[in-house]
Amino acid sequence: MKADVTTLEAKKAGTVDLPEDVFGLEPRADLLHRMVTYQLARQQAGTHKSKGRSEVAGSTKKIVRQKGSGGARHGNKKAPQFRGGGKAFGPVVRSHAVSLPKKIRALALRHALSAKATAGELVILEDVNMTAPKTKTVKEAFGKLGLNSVLIIDGPELNENFALAARNIPHVDVLPAQGINVYDILRRDKLVLTKAALDSLEARFK
């Protein structure tokens, strides 16, 4: 499939062939959902923790005699029903990560790219090279291209001036080709790929 190539100045720079097996698939919502769930689960720190009855400070002395009190047969005041006692079934430090086969993860990325191409939310840029890190210049360029909420993928190495200029603009993410992922693609309205990024993706999916 053919796609137009533009420059940062919103001028035409020819066309490029997009591989059908990466950008021409019928997007599957179930695959995308599984992949986003996988990514978000891996991002959770899992450092929440509460103390159980074996961890709180307190005496282990039996608080009342076994028989004759008319109450329950408590061992010590660290039980969960007492103030200052441990929490029953509280959260513990753990990993929230879920497993997902490598082939499914690769296929989900193809479907995310196809979803953007199908919806007309894919923009191909000649390059994002800049001689100076000017945020004003980048904002003007985005205005010409109609980009507000956007993920920009460059080649293996980011242009440092462009990355510095774009990092303070809200709703704009800039990643190298190896950092492309389903969640970041779907959370932005537009996906921008440079020609260097296309070459990296082609080599990755071969």
Short mmCIF file of N, CA, C and O in Angstrom, two decimals, residues 104-184:
data_model
loop_
_atom_site.label_atom_id
_atom_site.label_comp_id
_atom_site.label_asym_id
_atom_site.label_seq_id
_atom_site.Cartn_x
_atom_site.Cartn_y
_atom_site.Cartn_z
N ILE A 104 2.33 -13.48 20.02
CA ILE A 104 1.12 -12.67 20.19
C ILE A 104 1.49 -11.20 20.36
O ILE A 104 0.83 -10.30 19.82
N ARG A 105 2.58 -10.94 21.09
CA ARG A 105 3.03 -9.56 21.29
C ARG A 105 3.44 -8.92 19.96
O ARG A 105 3.13 -7.76 19.68
N ALA A 106 4.14 -9.70 19.14
CA ALA A 106 4.57 -9.19 17.83
C ALA A 106 3.37 -8.95 16.92
O ALA A 106 3.30 -7.95 16.19
N LEU A 107 2.39 -9.86 16.97
CA LEU A 107 1.19 -9.71 16.15
C LEU A 107 0.37 -8.51 16.60
O LEU A 107 -0.21 -7.79 15.77
N ALA A 108 0.31 -8.27 17.91
CA ALA A 108 -0.44 -7.12 18.43
C ALA A 108 0.16 -5.81 17.93
O ALA A 108 -0.58 -4.86 17.62
N LEU A 109 1.48 -5.74 17.82
CA LEU A 109 2.12 -4.53 17.29
C LEU A 109 1.74 -4.31 15.84
O LEU A 109 1.46 -3.17 15.42
N ARG A 110 1.70 -5.36 15.06
CA ARG A 110 1.26 -5.25 13.66
C ARG A 110 -0.17 -4.72 13.59
O ARG A 110 -0.49 -3.85 12.76
N HIS A 111 -1.05 -5.24 14.45
CA HIS A 111 -2.45 -4.81 14.42
C HIS A 111 -2.60 -3.37 14.89
O HIS A 111 -3.49 -2.65 14.42
N ALA A 112 -1.77 -2.93 15.83
CA ALA A 112 -1.82 -1.53 16.27
C ALA A 112 -1.41 -0.60 15.14
O ALA A 112 -2.03 0.45 14.91
N LEU A 113 -0.36 -0.97 14.40
CA LEU A 113 0.08 -0.18 13.25
C LEU A 113 -0.99 -0.18 12.17
O LEU A 113 -1.27 0.87 11.55
N SER A 114 -1.61 -1.32 11.94
CA SER A 114 -2.68 -1.41 10.94
C SER A 114 -3.89 -0.58 11.35
O SER A 114 -4.56 0.02 10.50
N ALA A 115 -4.18 -0.54 12.65
CA ALA A 115 -5.32 0.24 13.14
C ALA A 115 -5.13 1.72 12.84
O ALA A 115 -6.07 2.42 12.43
N LYS A 116 -3.92 2.21 13.03
CA LYS A 116 -3.64 3.62 12.73
C LYS A 116 -3.71 3.90 11.24
O LYS A 116 -4.24 4.92 10.80
N ALA A 117 -3.18 2.96 10.45
CA ALA A 117 -3.20 3.15 8.99
C ALA A 117 -4.64 3.11 8.47
O ALA A 117 -5.03 3.93 7.63
N THR A 118 -5.45 2.19 8.99
CA THR A 118 -6.84 2.05 8.55
C THR A 118 -7.66 3.28 8.91
O THR A 118 -8.52 3.72 8.14
N ALA A 119 -7.39 3.86 10.08
CA ALA A 119 -8.16 5.02 10.55
C ALA A 119 -7.66 6.33 9.96
O ALA A 119 -8.21 7.40 10.27
N GLY A 120 -6.63 6.29 9.13
CA GLY A 120 -6.08 7.51 8.55
C GLY A 120 -5.33 8.36 9.56
O GLY A 120 -5.22 9.58 9.41
N GLU A 121 -4.79 7.71 10.59
CA GLU A 121 -4.09 8.43 11.66
C GLU A 121 -2.59 8.16 11.61
O GLU A 121 -1.89 8.31 12.61
N LEU A 122 -2.11 7.77 10.44
CA LEU A 122 -0.68 7.50 10.26
C LEU A 122 -0.07 8.57 9.37
O LEU A 122 -0.59 8.86 8.28
N VAL A 123 1.04 9.14 9.82
CA VAL A 123 1.75 10.18 9.06
C VAL A 123 3.19 9.71 8.86
O VAL A 123 3.84 9.26 9.81
N ILE A 124 3.67 9.80 7.62
CA ILE A 124 5.05 9.43 7.31
C ILE A 124 5.84 10.71 7.05
O ILE A 124 5.49 11.51 6.19
N LEU A 125 6.92 10.89 7.82
CA LEU A 125 7.77 12.06 7.67
C LEU A 125 9.09 11.68 7.00
O LEU A 125 9.61 10.57 7.21
N GLU A 126 9.62 12.60 6.24
CA GLU A 126 10.94 12.38 5.62
C GLU A 126 11.98 12.19 6.72
O GLU A 126 12.74 11.22 6.71
N ASP A 127 12.04 13.11 7.66
CA ASP A 127 12.92 12.99 8.83
C ASP A 127 12.51 14.07 9.83
O ASP A 127 11.64 14.91 9.56
N VAL A 128 13.12 14.02 11.00
CA VAL A 128 12.84 15.03 12.04
C VAL A 128 14.13 15.71 12.46
O VAL A 128 14.29 16.12 13.62
N ASN A 129 15.04 15.85 11.53
CA ASN A 129 16.34 16.45 11.85
C ASN A 129 16.20 17.96 12.04
O ASN A 129 15.53 18.65 11.27
N MET A 130 16.83 18.47 13.10
CA MET A 130 16.84 19.90 13.40
C MET A 130 18.26 20.32 13.74
O MET A 130 19.03 19.53 14.31
N THR A 131 18.58 21.56 13.41
CA THR A 131 19.92 22.07 13.70
C THR A 131 20.01 22.71 15.07
O THR A 131 21.11 22.89 15.60
N ALA A 132 18.84 23.05 15.65
CA ALA A 132 18.82 23.67 16.98
C ALA A 132 17.56 23.22 17.71
O ALA A 132 16.51 23.03 17.08
N PRO A 133 17.64 23.07 19.02
CA PRO A 133 16.46 22.60 19.79
C PRO A 133 15.47 23.72 20.07
O PRO A 133 15.43 24.27 21.18
N LYS A 134 14.66 24.07 19.10
CA LYS A 134 13.70 25.17 19.22
C LYS A 134 12.28 24.61 19.35
O LYS A 134 11.71 24.11 18.37
N THR A 135 11.70 24.70 20.54
CA THR A 135 10.35 24.20 20.76
C THR A 135 9.33 24.97 19.92
O THR A 135 8.38 24.39 19.40
N LYS A 136 9.55 26.27 19.76
CA LYS A 136 8.63 27.08 18.97
C LYS A 136 8.56 26.58 17.52
O LYS A 136 7.47 26.49 16.92
N THR A 137 9.70 26.21 16.97
CA THR A 137 9.75 25.70 15.59
C THR A 137 8.96 24.40 15.47
O THR A 137 8.22 24.19 14.50
N VAL A 138 9.11 23.52 16.46
CA VAL A 138 8.41 22.24 16.43
C VAL A 138 6.90 22.45 16.55
O VAL A 138 6.10 21.81 15.85
N LYS A 139 6.48 23.35 17.43
CA LYS A 139 5.05 23.63 17.60
C LYS A 139 4.45 24.18 16.32
O LYS A 139 3.32 23.84 15.95
N GLU A 140 5.17 25.05 15.64
CA GLU A 140 4.68 25.59 14.37
C GLU A 140 4.56 24.48 13.32
O GLU A 140 3.59 24.45 12.55
N ALA A 141 5.55 23.58 13.30
CA ALA A 141 5.51 22.47 12.35
C ALA A 141 4.32 21.56 12.64
O ALA A 141 3.62 21.13 11.72
N PHE A 142 4.07 21.28 13.91
CA PHE A 142 2.94 20.44 14.29
C PHE A 142 1.62 21.10 13.91
O PHE A 142 0.65 20.43 13.54
N GLY A 143 1.58 22.43 14.02
CA GLY A 143 0.36 23.15 13.64
C GLY A 143 0.07 23.00 12.15
O GLY A 143 -1.08 22.80 11.75
N LYS A 144 1.12 23.06 11.33
CA LYS A 144 0.95 22.89 9.88
C LYS A 144 0.51 21.48 9.54
O LYS A 144 -0.27 21.26 8.60
N LEU A 145 1.03 20.51 10.29
CA LEU A 145 0.71 19.10 10.01
C LEU A 145 -0.58 18.64 10.70
O LEU A 145 -1.04 17.52 10.47
N GLY A 146 -1.16 19.49 11.56
CA GLY A 146 -2.38 19.13 12.25
C GLY A 146 -2.17 18.09 13.33
O GLY A 146 -3.01 17.21 13.55
N LEU A 147 -1.04 18.16 14.04
CA LEU A 147 -0.70 17.20 15.07
C LEU A 147 -0.88 17.81 16.46
O LEU A 147 -0.26 18.82 16.77
N ASN A 148 -1.71 17.19 17.27
CA ASN A 148 -1.91 17.65 18.64
C ASN A 148 -1.48 16.57 19.64
O ASN A 148 -0.61 16.77 20.47
N SER A 149 -2.16 15.44 19.55
CA SER A 149 -1.81 14.29 20.38
C SER A 149 -1.12 13.29 19.47
O SER A 149 -1.75 12.67 18.61
N VAL A 150 0.20 13.08 19.68
CA VAL A 150 0.96 12.35 18.67
C VAL A 150 2.10 11.57 19.30
O VAL A 150 2.72 11.99 20.27
N LEU A 151 2.36 10.39 18.74
CA LEU A 151 3.55 9.60 19.05
C LEU A 151 4.45 9.63 17.82
O LEU A 151 4.01 9.29 16.72
N ILE A 152 5.70 10.04 18.02
CA ILE A 152 6.65 10.15 16.91
C ILE A 152 7.74 9.10 17.09
O ILE A 152 8.39 9.04 18.13
N ILE A 153 7.90 8.27 16.08
CA ILE A 153 8.91 7.22 16.11
C ILE A 153 9.99 7.55 15.08
O ILE A 153 9.69 7.73 13.89
N ASP A 154 11.22 7.66 15.56
CA ASP A 154 12.35 7.92 14.66
C ASP A 154 13.14 6.63 14.46
O ASP A 154 12.70 5.56 14.86
N GLY A 155 14.30 6.74 13.89
CA GLY A 155 15.14 5.58 13.63
C GLY A 155 15.78 5.04 14.90
O GLY A 155 15.37 5.36 16.02
N PRO A 156 16.82 4.24 14.75
CA PRO A 156 17.51 3.68 15.93
C PRO A 156 18.07 4.75 16.86
O PRO A 156 18.14 4.56 18.07
N GLU A 157 18.44 5.89 16.31
CA GLU A 157 18.97 7.00 17.12
C GLU A 157 18.07 8.23 16.93
O GLU A 157 17.76 8.61 15.81
N LEU A 158 17.67 8.83 18.05
CA LEU A 158 16.85 10.04 17.98
C LEU A 158 17.71 11.24 17.62
O LEU A 158 18.87 11.32 18.02
N ASN A 159 17.12 12.17 16.87
CA ASN A 159 17.77 13.46 16.67
C ASN A 159 17.68 14.23 17.98
O ASN A 159 16.59 14.55 18.46
N GLU A 160 18.82 14.51 18.59
CA GLU A 160 18.84 15.09 19.94
C GLU A 160 18.14 16.44 19.99
O GLU A 160 17.39 16.74 20.93
N ASN A 161 18.35 17.28 18.98
CA ASN A 161 17.73 18.60 18.97
C ASN A 161 16.20 18.50 18.91
O ASN A 161 15.49 19.22 19.62
N PHE A 162 15.70 17.57 18.08
CA PHE A 162 14.25 17.41 17.98
C PHE A 162 13.68 16.86 19.28
O PHE A 162 12.62 17.30 19.75
N ALA A 163 14.35 15.89 19.87
CA ALA A 163 13.87 15.31 21.13
C ALA A 163 13.82 16.36 22.24
O ALA A 163 12.86 16.42 23.01
N LEU A 164 14.83 17.22 22.30
CA LEU A 164 14.84 18.27 23.31
C LEU A 164 13.74 19.30 23.06
O LEU A 164 13.09 19.78 23.99
N ALA A 165 13.51 19.61 21.78
CA ALA A 165 12.50 20.62 21.44
C ALA A 165 11.09 20.12 21.69
O ALA A 165 10.19 20.89 22.03
N ALA A 166 10.87 18.81 21.54
CA ALA A 166 9.51 18.27 21.63
C ALA A 166 9.13 17.81 23.03
O ALA A 166 7.95 17.58 23.31
N ARG A 167 10.09 17.66 23.93
CA ARG A 167 9.79 17.01 25.21
C ARG A 167 8.93 17.87 26.13
O ARG A 167 8.31 17.34 27.06
N ASN A 168 8.87 19.18 25.90
CA ASN A 168 8.05 20.04 26.75
C ASN A 168 6.65 20.28 26.19
O ASN A 168 5.86 21.00 26.79
N ILE A 169 6.35 19.70 25.05
CA ILE A 169 5.03 19.91 24.43
C ILE A 169 4.07 18.85 24.97
O ILE A 169 4.37 17.65 24.90
N PRO A 170 2.93 19.26 25.52
CA PRO A 170 1.98 18.28 26.08
C PRO A 170 1.46 17.33 25.00
O PRO A 170 1.30 17.70 23.84
N HIS A 171 1.19 16.09 25.39
CA HIS A 171 0.58 15.06 24.55
C HIS A 171 1.45 14.70 23.34
O HIS A 171 0.94 14.30 22.29
N VAL A 172 2.76 14.88 23.48
CA VAL A 172 3.69 14.52 22.41
C VAL A 172 4.74 13.58 22.99
O VAL A 172 5.39 13.90 23.98
N ASP A 173 4.87 12.40 22.39
CA ASP A 173 5.88 11.42 22.81
C ASP A 173 6.83 11.18 21.65
O ASP A 173 6.40 11.05 20.50
N VAL A 174 8.12 11.11 21.95
CA VAL A 174 9.14 10.82 20.93
C VAL A 174 9.94 9.61 21.39
O VAL A 174 10.49 9.60 22.49
N LEU A 175 9.97 8.57 20.54
CA LEU A 175 10.67 7.33 20.89
C LEU A 175 11.55 6.87 19.74
O LEU A 175 11.23 7.12 18.57
N PRO A 176 12.64 6.18 20.05
CA PRO A 176 13.41 5.52 18.98
C PRO A 176 12.64 4.30 18.47
O PRO A 176 11.69 3.84 19.11
N ALA A 177 13.07 3.77 17.36
CA ALA A 177 12.34 2.66 16.73
C ALA A 177 12.21 1.46 17.64
O ALA A 177 11.17 0.79 17.66
N GLN A 178 13.25 1.18 18.43
CA GLN A 178 13.20 0.00 19.29
C GLN A 178 12.26 0.18 20.48
O GLN A 178 11.93 -0.78 21.18
N GLY A 179 11.78 1.41 20.72
CA GLY A 179 10.88 1.66 21.84
C GLY A 179 9.40 1.66 21.45
O GLY A 179 8.54 1.88 22.30
N ILE A 180 9.10 1.38 20.18
CA ILE A 180 7.70 1.40 19.74
C ILE A 180 6.91 0.32 20.47
O ILE A 180 7.40 -0.80 20.66
N ASN A 181 5.71 0.66 20.92
CA ASN A 181 4.90 -0.31 21.66
C ASN A 181 3.42 -0.01 21.45
O ASN A 181 3.03 1.11 21.08
N VAL A 182 2.58 -1.01 21.71
CA VAL A 182 1.15 -0.92 21.42
C VAL A 182 0.47 0.14 22.27
O VAL A 182 -0.33 0.94 21.77
N TYR A 183 0.77 0.19 23.56
CA TYR A 183 0.09 1.12 24.46
C TYR A 183 0.32 2.57 24.04
O TYR A 183 -0.63 3.37 23.95
N ASP A 184 1.58 2.94 23.76
CA ASP A 184 1.87 4.32 23.36
C ASP A 184 1.27 4.65 22.00
O ASP A 184 0.89 5.81 21.75
#
